[in-house]
mmCIF file of C-alpha atoms and ligand atoms in Angstrom:
data_model
loop_
_atom_site.group_PDB
_atom_site.id
_atom_site.type_symbol
_atom_site.label_atom_id
_atom_site.label_comp_id
_atom_site.label_asym_id
_atom_site.label_seq_id
_atom_site.Cartn_x
_atom_site.Cartn_y
_atom_site.Cartn_z
ATOM 1 C CA MET A 163 139.780 -106.926 -16.373
ATOM 2 C CA SER A 164 140.504 -105.104 -12.663
ATOM 3 C CA SER A 165 137.965 -105.650 -10.177
ATOM 4 C CA PHE A 166 135.647 -102.334 -9.837
ATOM 5 C CA LYS A 167 135.524 -102.217 -6.164
ATOM 6 C CA ASP A 168 139.504 -102.766 -5.761
ATOM 7 C CA PHE A 169 140.514 -99.907 -8.137
ATOM 8 C CA SER A 170 141.118 -96.609 -7.164
ATOM 9 C CA PHE A 171 139.733 -94.003 -9.806
ATOM 10 C CA ALA A 172 141.537 -91.139 -8.190
ATOM 11 C CA GLY A 173 142.739 -88.606 -10.439
ATOM 12 C CA LYS A 174 141.563 -90.559 -13.706
ATOM 13 C CA LYS A 175 138.728 -90.485 -15.873
ATOM 14 C CA ALA A 176 136.004 -93.013 -16.127
ATOM 15 C CA LEU A 177 134.491 -93.586 -19.680
ATOM 16 C CA ILE A 178 131.209 -95.659 -18.458
ATOM 17 C CA ARG A 179 128.957 -97.255 -20.534
ATOM 18 C CA VAL A 180 125.640 -97.371 -19.406
ATOM 19 C CA ASP A 181 121.845 -97.852 -20.567
ATOM 20 C CA PHE A 182 119.677 -94.573 -20.059
ATOM 21 C CA ASN A 183 117.729 -96.122 -22.871
ATOM 22 C CA VAL A 184 114.703 -95.008 -20.121
ATOM 23 C CA PRO A 185 110.801 -94.874 -21.742
ATOM 24 C CA LEU A 186 109.913 -90.846 -21.955
ATOM 25 C CA ASN A 187 106.926 -89.461 -22.586
ATOM 26 C CA ASP A 188 105.639 -86.495 -25.261
ATOM 27 C CA ALA A 189 106.655 -84.055 -22.634
ATOM 28 C CA PHE A 190 110.099 -85.505 -22.521
ATOM 29 C CA GLU A 191 110.114 -86.335 -19.002
ATOM 30 C CA ILE A 192 110.774 -89.814 -17.654
ATOM 31 C CA THR A 193 108.398 -92.945 -17.146
ATOM 32 C CA ASP A 194 110.518 -94.778 -15.622
ATOM 33 C CA ASP A 195 114.008 -94.321 -14.402
ATOM 34 C CA ASN A 196 114.925 -97.543 -12.867
ATOM 35 C CA ARG A 197 117.890 -97.754 -15.630
ATOM 36 C CA MET A 198 119.069 -94.750 -14.153
ATOM 37 C CA ARG A 199 118.571 -95.943 -10.651
ATOM 38 C CA ALA A 200 120.142 -98.773 -11.004
ATOM 39 C CA THR A 201 123.923 -97.187 -11.864
ATOM 40 C CA ILE A 202 124.247 -94.681 -9.674
ATOM 41 C CA PRO A 203 126.397 -96.737 -7.078
ATOM 42 C CA THR A 204 129.143 -97.418 -9.788
ATOM 43 C CA ILE A 205 129.109 -93.457 -10.535
ATOM 44 C CA THR A 206 128.973 -92.179 -6.989
ATOM 45 C CA LYS A 207 132.114 -94.982 -5.660
ATOM 46 C CA ILE A 208 134.151 -93.155 -8.450
ATOM 47 C CA LEU A 209 133.325 -89.432 -7.692
ATOM 48 C CA LYS A 210 133.920 -90.327 -3.758
ATOM 49 C CA ASP A 211 137.427 -91.395 -5.435
ATOM 50 C CA GLY A 212 138.695 -88.515 -7.150
ATOM 51 C CA GLY A 213 137.849 -89.285 -9.732
ATOM 52 C CA SER A 214 135.383 -87.985 -13.175
ATOM 53 C CA VAL A 215 132.893 -89.712 -14.463
ATOM 54 C CA ILE A 216 131.925 -89.481 -18.434
ATOM 55 C CA LEU A 217 128.781 -91.262 -19.312
ATOM 56 C CA MET A 218 127.979 -92.538 -22.827
ATOM 57 C CA SER A 219 124.536 -94.374 -23.716
ATOM 58 C CA HIS A 220 122.327 -94.635 -26.481
ATOM 59 C CA LEU A 221 117.648 -94.286 -25.712
ATOM 60 C CA GLY A 222 115.771 -95.458 -28.309
ATOM 61 C CA ARG A 223 116.625 -96.155 -32.069
ATOM 62 C CA PRO A 224 117.245 -93.405 -34.228
ATOM 63 C CA LYS A 225 117.254 -94.187 -37.768
ATOM 64 C CA ASP A 226 118.676 -90.815 -39.715
ATOM 65 C CA GLY A 227 121.544 -89.053 -36.954
ATOM 66 C CA PRO A 228 120.598 -86.550 -34.476
ATOM 67 C CA THR A 229 116.769 -85.784 -33.656
ATOM 68 C CA GLU A 230 115.039 -84.322 -31.189
ATOM 69 C CA LYS A 231 112.804 -86.904 -30.094
ATOM 70 C CA TYR A 232 116.271 -88.554 -29.245
ATOM 71 C CA SER A 233 118.503 -86.683 -27.531
ATOM 72 C CA LEU A 234 120.346 -87.758 -24.286
ATOM 73 C CA LYS A 235 120.012 -83.712 -23.078
ATOM 74 C CA HIS A 236 116.091 -84.876 -22.072
ATOM 75 C CA ILE A 237 117.300 -86.884 -19.063
ATOM 76 C CA VAL A 238 120.697 -84.233 -17.734
ATOM 77 C CA ALA A 239 118.188 -82.517 -15.036
ATOM 78 C CA HIS A 240 116.863 -85.675 -13.829
ATOM 79 C CA LEU A 241 120.475 -87.437 -13.119
ATOM 80 C CA SER A 242 122.230 -84.415 -11.834
ATOM 81 C CA LYS A 243 118.585 -84.692 -9.454
ATOM 82 C CA LEU A 244 119.208 -88.489 -8.723
ATOM 83 C CA LEU A 245 123.352 -87.490 -8.301
ATOM 84 C CA GLY A 246 123.225 -85.190 -6.199
ATOM 85 C CA VAL A 247 125.993 -83.206 -8.733
ATOM 86 C CA GLU A 248 125.452 -80.516 -11.796
ATOM 87 C CA VAL A 249 125.199 -83.048 -14.554
ATOM 88 C CA GLN A 250 127.984 -81.335 -17.962
ATOM 89 C CA PHE A 251 126.828 -82.509 -21.234
ATOM 90 C CA ALA A 252 128.205 -83.186 -24.622
ATOM 91 C CA ASN A 253 126.210 -81.870 -27.945
ATOM 92 C CA ASP A 254 127.818 -84.923 -29.694
ATOM 93 C CA CYS A 255 129.633 -88.140 -28.262
ATOM 94 C CA ILE A 256 133.085 -88.114 -30.902
ATOM 95 C CA GLY A 257 134.120 -84.263 -31.865
ATOM 96 C CA ALA A 258 136.378 -81.627 -30.289
ATOM 97 C CA GLU A 259 133.292 -80.018 -27.660
ATOM 98 C CA ALA A 260 133.151 -83.560 -26.453
ATOM 99 C CA ILE A 261 137.067 -84.183 -26.656
ATOM 100 C CA ASP A 262 137.154 -80.550 -25.239
ATOM 101 C CA LYS A 263 134.515 -80.824 -22.478
ATOM 102 C CA ALA A 264 135.869 -84.273 -21.039
ATOM 103 C CA ALA A 265 139.705 -83.009 -21.652
ATOM 104 C CA ALA A 266 138.572 -79.683 -18.885
ATOM 105 C CA LEU A 267 136.614 -82.468 -16.369
ATOM 106 C CA GLN A 268 137.509 -82.007 -12.888
ATOM 107 C CA ALA A 269 137.479 -84.346 -10.312
ATOM 108 C CA GLY A 270 134.739 -84.988 -8.585
ATOM 109 C CA GLN A 271 132.615 -83.878 -12.027
ATOM 110 C CA VAL A 272 129.954 -85.996 -14.484
ATOM 111 C CA LEU A 273 129.952 -85.314 -18.495
ATOM 112 C CA LEU A 274 127.322 -87.126 -20.065
ATOM 113 C CA LEU A 275 127.623 -87.418 -23.535
ATOM 114 C CA GLU A 276 124.726 -87.293 -26.758
ATOM 115 C CA ASN A 277 123.061 -90.584 -27.898
ATOM 116 C CA LEU A 278 125.712 -92.601 -29.117
ATOM 117 C CA ARG A 279 123.618 -94.046 -31.671
ATOM 118 C CA PHE A 280 123.164 -90.786 -33.522
ATOM 119 C CA TYR A 281 126.292 -92.300 -35.623
ATOM 120 C CA LYS A 282 125.351 -96.028 -38.020
ATOM 121 C CA GLU A 283 129.014 -96.460 -36.360
ATOM 122 C CA GLU A 284 128.049 -98.222 -32.865
ATOM 123 C CA GLU A 285 125.807 -100.116 -33.816
ATOM 124 C CA LYS A 286 127.929 -101.257 -36.226
ATOM 125 C CA GLY A 287 130.280 -101.640 -33.884
ATOM 126 C CA ASP A 288 132.987 -99.452 -36.571
ATOM 127 C CA GLU A 289 136.783 -99.534 -35.233
ATOM 128 C CA ALA A 290 137.294 -96.129 -35.911
ATOM 129 C CA PHE A 291 134.809 -94.930 -33.979
ATOM 130 C CA ALA A 292 135.187 -97.340 -30.793
ATOM 131 C CA GLU A 293 138.648 -95.731 -30.565
ATOM 132 C CA LYS A 294 137.697 -92.359 -30.995
ATOM 133 C CA LEU A 295 135.307 -92.887 -27.930
ATOM 134 C CA SER A 296 137.991 -94.751 -26.030
ATOM 135 C CA LYS A 297 140.318 -92.032 -25.666
ATOM 136 C CA LEU A 298 138.175 -90.081 -24.092
ATOM 137 C CA GLY A 299 138.297 -92.063 -21.179
ATOM 138 C CA ASP A 300 141.554 -93.756 -18.844
ATOM 139 C CA VAL A 301 139.352 -96.469 -17.626
ATOM 140 C CA TYR A 302 136.784 -98.216 -19.489
ATOM 141 C CA VAL A 303 133.770 -99.176 -17.095
ATOM 142 C CA ASN A 304 130.714 -101.002 -18.465
ATOM 143 C CA ASP A 305 127.247 -100.809 -16.650
ATOM 144 C CA ALA A 306 124.932 -101.569 -19.019
ATOM 145 C CA PHE A 307 124.065 -105.588 -18.870
ATOM 146 C CA GLY A 308 121.043 -104.857 -20.787
ATOM 147 C CA THR A 309 123.193 -103.875 -24.329
ATOM 148 C CA ALA A 310 125.409 -106.312 -23.063
ATOM 149 C CA HIS A 311 123.945 -108.934 -25.973
ATOM 150 C CA ARG A 312 125.181 -105.979 -28.611
ATOM 151 C CA ALA A 313 128.676 -106.209 -30.090
ATOM 152 C CA HIS A 314 128.096 -102.570 -30.579
ATOM 153 C CA ALA A 315 130.864 -99.756 -30.410
ATOM 154 C CA SER A 316 130.735 -98.842 -26.970
ATOM 155 C CA THR A 317 128.701 -102.486 -25.462
ATOM 156 C CA ALA A 318 132.092 -104.761 -26.909
ATOM 157 C CA VAL A 319 134.296 -103.310 -29.546
ATOM 158 C CA ILE A 320 135.525 -100.372 -27.729
ATOM 159 C CA ALA A 321 136.921 -102.511 -24.828
ATOM 160 C CA LYS A 322 140.239 -103.658 -27.124
ATOM 161 C CA PHE A 323 141.544 -100.129 -26.674
ATOM 162 C CA PHE A 324 142.030 -100.411 -22.769
ATOM 163 C CA GLU A 325 144.698 -102.596 -20.746
ATOM 164 C CA ALA A 326 143.583 -105.553 -18.897
ATOM 165 C CA ASN A 327 144.099 -103.526 -15.670
ATOM 166 C CA ASN A 328 142.258 -100.330 -17.416
ATOM 167 C CA LYS A 329 138.645 -102.009 -18.589
ATOM 168 C CA MET A 330 136.614 -103.305 -15.726
ATOM 169 C CA PHE A 331 132.536 -103.979 -15.517
ATOM 170 C CA GLY A 332 130.681 -101.479 -12.799
ATOM 171 C CA LEU A 333 128.428 -102.247 -10.053
ATOM 172 C CA LEU A 334 125.601 -102.825 -12.002
ATOM 173 C CA MET A 335 127.420 -105.302 -14.883
ATOM 174 C CA GLU A 336 128.949 -107.193 -12.108
ATOM 175 C CA SER A 337 126.274 -108.605 -9.667
ATOM 176 C CA GLU A 338 124.008 -109.230 -12.607
ATOM 177 C CA VAL A 339 126.478 -111.305 -13.676
ATOM 178 C CA LEU A 340 127.340 -112.852 -10.432
ATOM 179 C CA SER A 341 123.483 -114.061 -9.981
ATOM 180 C CA ALA A 342 122.916 -115.296 -13.444
ATOM 181 C CA GLU A 343 126.159 -117.019 -13.081
ATOM 182 C CA LYS A 344 124.973 -118.239 -10.353
ATOM 183 C CA VAL A 345 121.957 -119.309 -11.379
ATOM 184 C CA LEU A 346 123.304 -120.637 -14.733
ATOM 185 C CA HIS A 347 126.707 -122.427 -13.894
ATOM 186 C CA GLN A 348 125.902 -122.899 -9.717
ATOM 187 C CA ALA A 349 121.733 -123.980 -8.963
ATOM 188 C CA LYS A 350 121.405 -125.722 -6.316
ATOM 189 C CA LYS A 351 118.844 -128.272 -7.044
ATOM 190 C CA PRO A 352 115.959 -128.345 -7.253
ATOM 191 C CA PHE A 353 116.015 -125.987 -9.802
ATOM 192 C CA THR A 354 113.186 -124.785 -11.568
ATOM 193 C CA ALA A 355 112.796 -122.539 -14.608
ATOM 194 C CA ILE A 356 109.351 -121.193 -14.669
ATOM 195 C CA ILE A 357 109.385 -119.251 -18.196
ATOM 196 C CA GLY A 358 106.033 -117.713 -19.695
ATOM 197 C CA GLY A 359 105.094 -115.241 -22.391
ATOM 198 C CA ALA A 360 103.417 -114.824 -25.282
ATOM 199 C CA LYS A 361 105.755 -116.973 -28.108
ATOM 200 C CA VAL A 362 107.359 -120.268 -28.230
ATOM 201 C CA SER A 363 109.455 -118.848 -30.713
ATOM 202 C CA ASP A 364 111.013 -116.239 -28.499
ATOM 203 C CA LYS A 365 111.859 -119.256 -26.073
ATOM 204 C CA ILE A 366 113.029 -122.641 -27.577
ATOM 205 C CA LEU A 367 116.833 -121.436 -27.253
ATOM 206 C CA ILE A 368 116.347 -121.328 -23.348
ATOM 207 C CA ILE A 369 114.219 -124.423 -23.055
ATOM 208 C CA GLU A 370 116.354 -126.536 -24.454
ATOM 209 C CA ASN A 371 119.722 -124.274 -23.051
ATOM 210 C CA LEU A 372 117.457 -125.366 -19.617
ATOM 211 C CA LEU A 373 117.230 -128.850 -20.509
ATOM 212 C CA ASP A 374 120.907 -129.545 -19.546
ATOM 213 C CA ARG A 375 120.630 -127.942 -16.487
ATOM 214 C CA ALA A 376 117.414 -127.183 -14.429
ATOM 215 C CA THR A 377 115.116 -130.428 -12.445
ATOM 216 C CA ASP A 378 111.750 -128.646 -13.351
ATOM 217 C CA ILE A 379 110.625 -126.722 -16.302
ATOM 218 C CA ILE A 380 107.349 -124.873 -15.706
ATOM 219 C CA ILE A 381 105.309 -123.856 -18.889
ATOM 220 C CA GLY A 382 102.537 -121.029 -18.363
ATOM 221 C CA GLY A 383 101.099 -117.991 -20.613
ATOM 222 C CA GLY A 384 100.232 -117.800 -24.483
ATOM 223 C CA MET A 385 103.651 -120.235 -25.011
ATOM 224 C CA ALA A 386 101.938 -123.024 -23.285
ATOM 225 C CA TYR A 387 99.241 -123.803 -25.719
ATOM 226 C CA THR A 388 101.703 -124.320 -28.635
ATOM 227 C CA PHE A 389 102.728 -127.595 -25.992
ATOM 228 C CA MET A 390 99.233 -128.624 -25.166
ATOM 229 C CA LYS A 391 98.365 -128.730 -28.881
ATOM 230 C CA ALA A 392 101.681 -130.773 -29.200
ATOM 231 C CA ARG A 393 100.290 -132.983 -27.001
ATOM 232 C CA ASP A 394 97.127 -133.424 -29.085
ATOM 233 C CA GLY A 395 94.440 -131.153 -26.734
ATOM 234 C CA LYS A 396 92.549 -129.374 -27.752
ATOM 235 C CA ILE A 397 93.292 -124.958 -27.407
ATOM 236 C CA GLY A 398 90.376 -123.722 -29.134
ATOM 237 C CA ASN A 399 91.498 -119.969 -30.952
ATOM 238 C CA SER A 400 93.860 -119.667 -27.952
ATOM 239 C CA LEU A 401 97.589 -118.358 -28.973
ATOM 240 C CA CYS A 402 99.587 -121.616 -31.399
ATOM 241 C CA GLU A 403 102.445 -121.629 -33.628
ATOM 242 C CA ASP A 404 102.011 -124.187 -35.880
ATOM 243 C CA ASP A 405 105.379 -123.652 -37.234
ATOM 244 C CA ARG A 406 106.654 -124.621 -34.453
ATOM 245 C CA LEU A 407 104.233 -127.808 -33.105
ATOM 246 C CA GLU A 408 107.322 -129.864 -33.742
ATOM 247 C CA THR A 409 110.046 -128.684 -32.096
ATOM 248 C CA ALA A 410 107.292 -128.723 -28.894
ATOM 249 C CA LYS A 411 107.515 -132.147 -29.352
ATOM 250 C CA GLU A 412 111.086 -132.844 -29.362
ATOM 251 C CA ILE A 413 111.157 -130.513 -26.222
ATOM 252 C CA LEU A 414 108.640 -132.478 -24.750
ATOM 253 C CA GLU A 415 110.905 -135.969 -25.894
ATOM 254 C CA LYS A 416 114.357 -134.228 -25.259
ATOM 255 C CA ALA A 417 112.957 -133.507 -21.226
ATOM 256 C CA LYS A 418 111.649 -136.638 -20.379
ATOM 257 C CA GLN A 419 114.880 -137.880 -21.801
ATOM 258 C CA LYS A 420 117.140 -135.786 -19.635
ATOM 259 C CA ASN A 421 114.667 -136.670 -16.369
ATOM 260 C CA VAL A 422 113.744 -133.493 -16.683
ATOM 261 C CA SER A 423 109.719 -132.206 -15.134
ATOM 262 C CA ILE A 424 108.182 -130.633 -17.813
ATOM 263 C CA HIS A 425 105.273 -128.627 -16.295
ATOM 264 C CA LEU A 426 101.829 -127.516 -18.368
ATOM 265 C CA PRO A 427 99.170 -125.410 -17.255
ATOM 266 C CA GLU A 428 96.726 -127.937 -16.220
ATOM 267 C CA ASP A 429 93.263 -125.728 -16.381
ATOM 268 C CA SER A 430 93.188 -122.358 -17.681
ATOM 269 C CA VAL A 431 91.092 -118.926 -16.941
ATOM 270 C CA ILE A 432 89.354 -119.112 -21.226
ATOM 271 C CA ALA A 433 87.455 -116.251 -22.700
ATOM 272 C CA ASP A 434 85.319 -115.747 -25.031
ATOM 273 C CA LYS A 435 87.165 -112.669 -26.440
ATOM 274 C CA PHE A 436 90.875 -111.252 -26.378
ATOM 275 C CA ALA A 437 89.088 -107.771 -24.010
ATOM 276 C CA SER A 438 88.906 -106.744 -20.560
ATOM 277 C CA ASP A 439 85.416 -107.436 -20.271
ATOM 278 C CA ALA A 440 85.520 -110.962 -22.216
ATOM 279 C CA THR A 441 82.955 -113.715 -20.401
ATOM 280 C CA THR A 442 85.289 -116.213 -18.502
ATOM 281 C CA LYS A 443 85.444 -119.468 -16.900
ATOM 282 C CA ASN A 444 87.243 -122.301 -15.990
ATOM 283 C CA CYS A 445 88.348 -125.004 -18.130
ATOM 284 C CA PRO A 446 91.576 -128.250 -18.356
ATOM 285 C CA SER A 447 93.868 -126.291 -20.713
ATOM 286 C CA ASP A 448 93.156 -129.179 -23.029
ATOM 287 C CA ALA A 449 89.475 -128.969 -23.630
ATOM 288 C CA ILE A 450 89.050 -125.381 -24.498
ATOM 289 C CA PRO A 451 86.551 -125.094 -26.540
ATOM 290 C CA ASP A 452 86.286 -123.518 -30.415
ATOM 291 C CA GLY A 453 85.443 -120.048 -30.598
ATOM 292 C CA TRP A 454 87.390 -119.474 -26.175
ATOM 293 C CA MET A 455 90.915 -118.810 -25.808
ATOM 294 C CA GLY A 456 93.016 -119.382 -22.631
ATOM 295 C CA LEU A 457 94.331 -116.138 -20.866
ATOM 296 C CA ASP A 458 95.557 -117.043 -17.656
ATOM 297 C CA ILE A 459 96.459 -120.189 -15.677
ATOM 298 C CA GLY A 460 93.605 -121.563 -13.415
ATOM 299 C CA GLY A 461 92.915 -122.599 -10.387
ATOM 300 C CA LYS A 462 94.534 -126.531 -9.842
ATOM 301 C CA ALA A 463 97.371 -125.109 -12.571
ATOM 302 C CA ILE A 464 98.206 -122.768 -9.874
ATOM 303 C CA ASP A 465 98.394 -125.183 -7.170
ATOM 304 C CA ILE A 466 100.641 -128.076 -8.923
ATOM 305 C CA PHE A 467 103.314 -125.189 -9.812
ATOM 306 C CA SER A 468 103.143 -123.262 -6.534
ATOM 307 C CA ALA A 469 104.254 -126.583 -5.032
ATOM 308 C CA VAL A 470 106.769 -127.060 -7.824
ATOM 309 C CA ILE A 471 108.224 -123.427 -6.895
ATOM 310 C CA ASN A 472 107.576 -124.605 -3.536
ATOM 311 C CA LYS A 473 110.114 -127.541 -3.141
ATOM 312 C CA SER A 474 112.951 -125.576 -5.157
ATOM 313 C CA LYS A 475 116.250 -124.286 -4.025
ATOM 314 C CA THR A 476 116.753 -122.088 -7.807
ATOM 315 C CA ILE A 477 114.047 -120.646 -9.370
ATOM 316 C CA LEU A 478 114.468 -118.387 -12.339
ATOM 317 C CA TRP A 479 111.544 -116.920 -13.680
ATOM 318 C CA ASN A 480 111.211 -115.362 -17.214
ATOM 319 C CA GLY A 481 107.683 -113.992 -18.778
ATOM 320 C CA PRO A 482 103.708 -113.351 -17.475
ATOM 321 C CA MET A 483 101.764 -117.115 -16.727
ATOM 322 C CA GLY A 484 98.497 -114.527 -18.786
ATOM 323 C CA VAL A 485 97.211 -111.792 -19.882
ATOM 324 C CA PHE A 486 98.565 -109.924 -16.144
ATOM 325 C CA GLU A 487 97.963 -106.634 -17.831
ATOM 326 C CA MET A 488 93.961 -107.424 -17.550
ATOM 327 C CA GLU A 489 92.427 -107.649 -13.990
ATOM 328 C CA LYS A 490 90.839 -111.210 -15.186
ATOM 329 C CA PHE A 491 93.900 -112.765 -16.736
ATOM 330 C CA GLN A 492 96.369 -111.117 -13.514
ATOM 331 C CA ASN A 493 95.800 -114.130 -11.473
ATOM 332 C CA GLY A 494 98.088 -116.764 -11.872
ATOM 333 C CA THR A 495 101.119 -114.377 -12.664
ATOM 334 C CA LYS A 496 100.466 -112.986 -9.026
ATOM 335 C CA ALA A 497 100.157 -116.577 -7.651
ATOM 336 C CA ILE A 498 102.638 -117.630 -9.060
ATOM 337 C CA ALA A 499 105.109 -114.298 -8.318
ATOM 338 C CA LEU A 500 103.804 -114.941 -4.385
ATOM 339 C CA ALA A 501 104.675 -118.304 -4.508
ATOM 340 C CA VAL A 502 108.425 -117.846 -5.878
ATOM 341 C CA VAL A 503 108.601 -114.810 -3.074
ATOM 342 C CA GLU A 504 107.735 -117.533 -0.358
ATOM 343 C CA SER A 505 110.413 -119.474 -1.451
ATOM 344 C CA THR A 506 112.917 -117.190 -2.010
ATOM 345 C CA LYS A 507 111.963 -116.262 2.288
ATOM 346 C CA ASN A 508 112.255 -119.792 2.610
ATOM 347 C CA GLY A 509 115.889 -119.700 1.522
ATOM 348 C CA ALA A 510 115.645 -120.268 -2.171
ATOM 349 C CA PHE A 511 117.639 -118.065 -4.852
ATOM 350 C CA SER A 512 115.432 -116.199 -7.318
ATOM 351 C CA LEU A 513 116.181 -114.402 -10.303
ATOM 352 C CA VAL A 514 113.843 -112.647 -12.394
ATOM 353 C CA GLY A 515 114.387 -110.933 -15.719
ATOM 354 C CA GLY A 516 112.616 -110.063 -19.129
ATOM 355 C CA GLY A 517 111.082 -106.927 -19.194
ATOM 356 C CA ASP A 518 107.844 -108.701 -18.384
ATOM 357 C CA SER A 519 108.524 -110.292 -15.277
ATOM 358 C CA VAL A 520 110.007 -107.584 -13.823
ATOM 359 C CA ALA A 521 106.689 -105.780 -14.787
ATOM 360 C CA ALA A 522 104.868 -108.338 -12.763
ATOM 361 C CA ALA A 523 107.088 -107.923 -10.253
ATOM 362 C CA ASN A 524 106.910 -103.947 -9.780
ATOM 363 C CA LYS A 525 102.809 -104.317 -10.085
ATOM 364 C CA TYR A 526 102.778 -106.475 -7.271
ATOM 365 C CA ASN A 527 105.294 -104.504 -5.271
ATOM 366 C CA ILE A 528 107.433 -108.092 -4.640
ATOM 367 C CA ALA A 529 111.139 -106.459 -6.087
ATOM 368 C CA ASP A 530 112.669 -106.151 -3.352
ATOM 369 C CA LYS A 531 111.615 -109.632 -1.714
ATOM 370 C CA LEU A 532 113.387 -111.638 -4.416
ATOM 371 C CA SER A 533 116.426 -112.412 -4.486
ATOM 372 C CA TYR A 534 117.696 -110.483 -8.137
ATOM 373 C CA VAL A 535 115.361 -108.911 -10.721
ATOM 374 C CA SER A 536 117.860 -108.051 -13.905
ATOM 375 C CA THR A 537 117.820 -105.183 -15.727
ATOM 376 C CA GLY A 538 118.254 -106.834 -18.719
ATOM 377 C CA GLY A 539 116.025 -108.641 -21.305
ATOM 378 C CA GLY A 540 117.270 -109.742 -23.870
ATOM 379 C CA ALA A 541 120.836 -109.604 -22.188
ATOM 380 C CA MET A 542 119.578 -112.061 -19.758
ATOM 381 C CA LEU A 543 117.621 -114.570 -22.722
ATOM 382 C CA GLU A 544 120.357 -115.156 -24.368
ATOM 383 C CA PHE A 545 122.781 -115.667 -21.066
ATOM 384 C CA PHE A 546 120.134 -118.339 -20.500
ATOM 385 C CA GLU A 547 120.777 -119.753 -23.625
ATOM 386 C CA GLY A 548 124.137 -120.023 -23.321
ATOM 387 C CA LYS A 549 125.210 -117.480 -25.558
ATOM 388 C CA GLU A 550 128.628 -115.352 -24.467
ATOM 389 C CA LEU A 551 127.769 -112.079 -24.704
ATOM 390 C CA PRO A 552 130.150 -109.618 -26.636
ATOM 391 C CA GLY A 553 129.950 -107.064 -23.705
ATOM 392 C CA ILE A 554 131.197 -109.678 -21.124
ATOM 393 C CA ALA A 555 133.555 -111.242 -23.083
ATOM 394 C CA ALA A 556 135.014 -108.177 -24.271
ATOM 395 C CA VAL A 557 135.708 -106.790 -20.949
ATOM 396 C CA ARG A 558 136.950 -110.044 -19.940
ATOM 397 C CA GLU A 559 139.890 -110.973 -22.780
HETATM 398 P P1 LIG B 8 106.488 -112.299 -23.895
HETATM 399 O O1 LIG B 8 107.357 -110.333 -24.109
HETATM 400 O O2 LIG B 8 106.842 -113.112 -24.954
HETATM 401 O O3 LIG B 8 107.417 -112.733 -22.922
HETATM 402 O O4 LIG B 8 104.957 -112.108 -23.946
HETATM 403 C C1 LIG B 8 104.730 -110.925 -22.566
HETATM 404 C C2 LIG B 8 103.135 -111.233 -23.362
HETATM 405 O O5 LIG B 8 102.384 -112.342 -22.827
HETATM 406 C C3 LIG B 8 102.350 -110.109 -21.791
HETATM 407 O O6 LIG B 8 102.136 -108.938 -22.573
HETATM 408 C C4 LIG B 8 101.028 -110.941 -21.807
HETATM 409 O O7 LIG B 8 100.066 -110.223 -21.433
HETATM 410 C C5 LIG B 8 101.398 -112.290 -22.813
HETATM 411 N N1 LIG B 8 100.487 -113.230 -22.908
HETATM 412 C C6 LIG B 8 100.424 -113.685 -21.954
HETATM 413 N N2 LIG B 8 99.797 -114.544 -21.152
HETATM 414 C C7 LIG B 8 98.944 -115.381 -23.038
HETATM 415 C C8 LIG B 8 97.886 -115.751 -23.191
HETATM 416 N N3 LIG B 8 97.611 -117.096 -22.714
HETATM 417 N N4 LIG B 8 97.613 -114.835 -24.192
HETATM 418 C C9 LIG B 8 98.064 -113.989 -25.290
HETATM 419 N N5 LIG B 8 98.814 -113.611 -24.270
HETATM 420 C C10 LIG B 8 99.694 -113.499 -23.155
#
């Protein structure tokens, strides 16, 4: 593969896989354009070099071919504004219109193709479809870390139709991969992973992989209560996955053998119902009365977790510490976010990823005070589970 920064795009048509899967409201207005902004430097560098750009992306999960709701035409005006270039649009991603418009592109021009997932071949990783797409450009740039865990036609299969020196990561993909690899393979110790969120089942593989790498694993959020119960704690009506109790026990046992410290929340903010107007009190996390549920980590847990974070040199954070969407239960997530910021200020490398932790980082305005905030949710999780991501492997081959 080529290095994007060193490549000269003069006279080239760059076919870029981006992740423009942005949320739209009922009026088809973009409610969060972060994914679009993240890829602007890649596009701009190509245009400045004297190249032209063909953008391909998916939007949503259309099931039955072309659907107005999932058309990428809705984002053309905003993309033009972000780039300062009038973006052209093709009503199809393969076929005559796409081919003609791509062929007519001049240096400095940008063409956006219609939603790739209007063809079921995209998600199936169909070779013929990937080959048709590949014919539109001279070089292939993958800048869609958010879909790097998918072996789809445009994210992985397409790469085989380009010579090694004509395929590369875009700037966003490159920085995502560098940050993630730095944490997974070159983490300075102590290395603390902070894992939260609702479900243990979603995070088992990542915890198991981290047992071989981290020195400390902080477990918060709803998933912590399955671990508390596995240690014979009383968790009242807190979230619990009973079918994962054995796995939780095994993880605690393995951690002991591997000398990894697992930190569970000493205390919790408990509530009499899952609602923003619930009655709340503080309680040890292993002695929660029936009828009550833990919805945030408590003050002692905040202090203990913060001390661990403070002494860390590498921090990976995925998942909130409580139901941070509700005012009453956001304290733990906010305090941990600030502890990560503090530790980053003191020289730690902090990587935050996963939809909800990124949402929390944005809510508390700290995204720019962390070392790296990943744009990939599922992709980042799979990376830290130790899996090879098809979108990365295909470009490197
Ligand atoms: P996940 O998608 O698994 O990372 O979970 C994120 C969700 O977990 C957020 O919407 C939180 O509100 C929720 N969550 C965090 N802590 C708890 C808790 N103690 N009980 C129930 N839900 C929680």
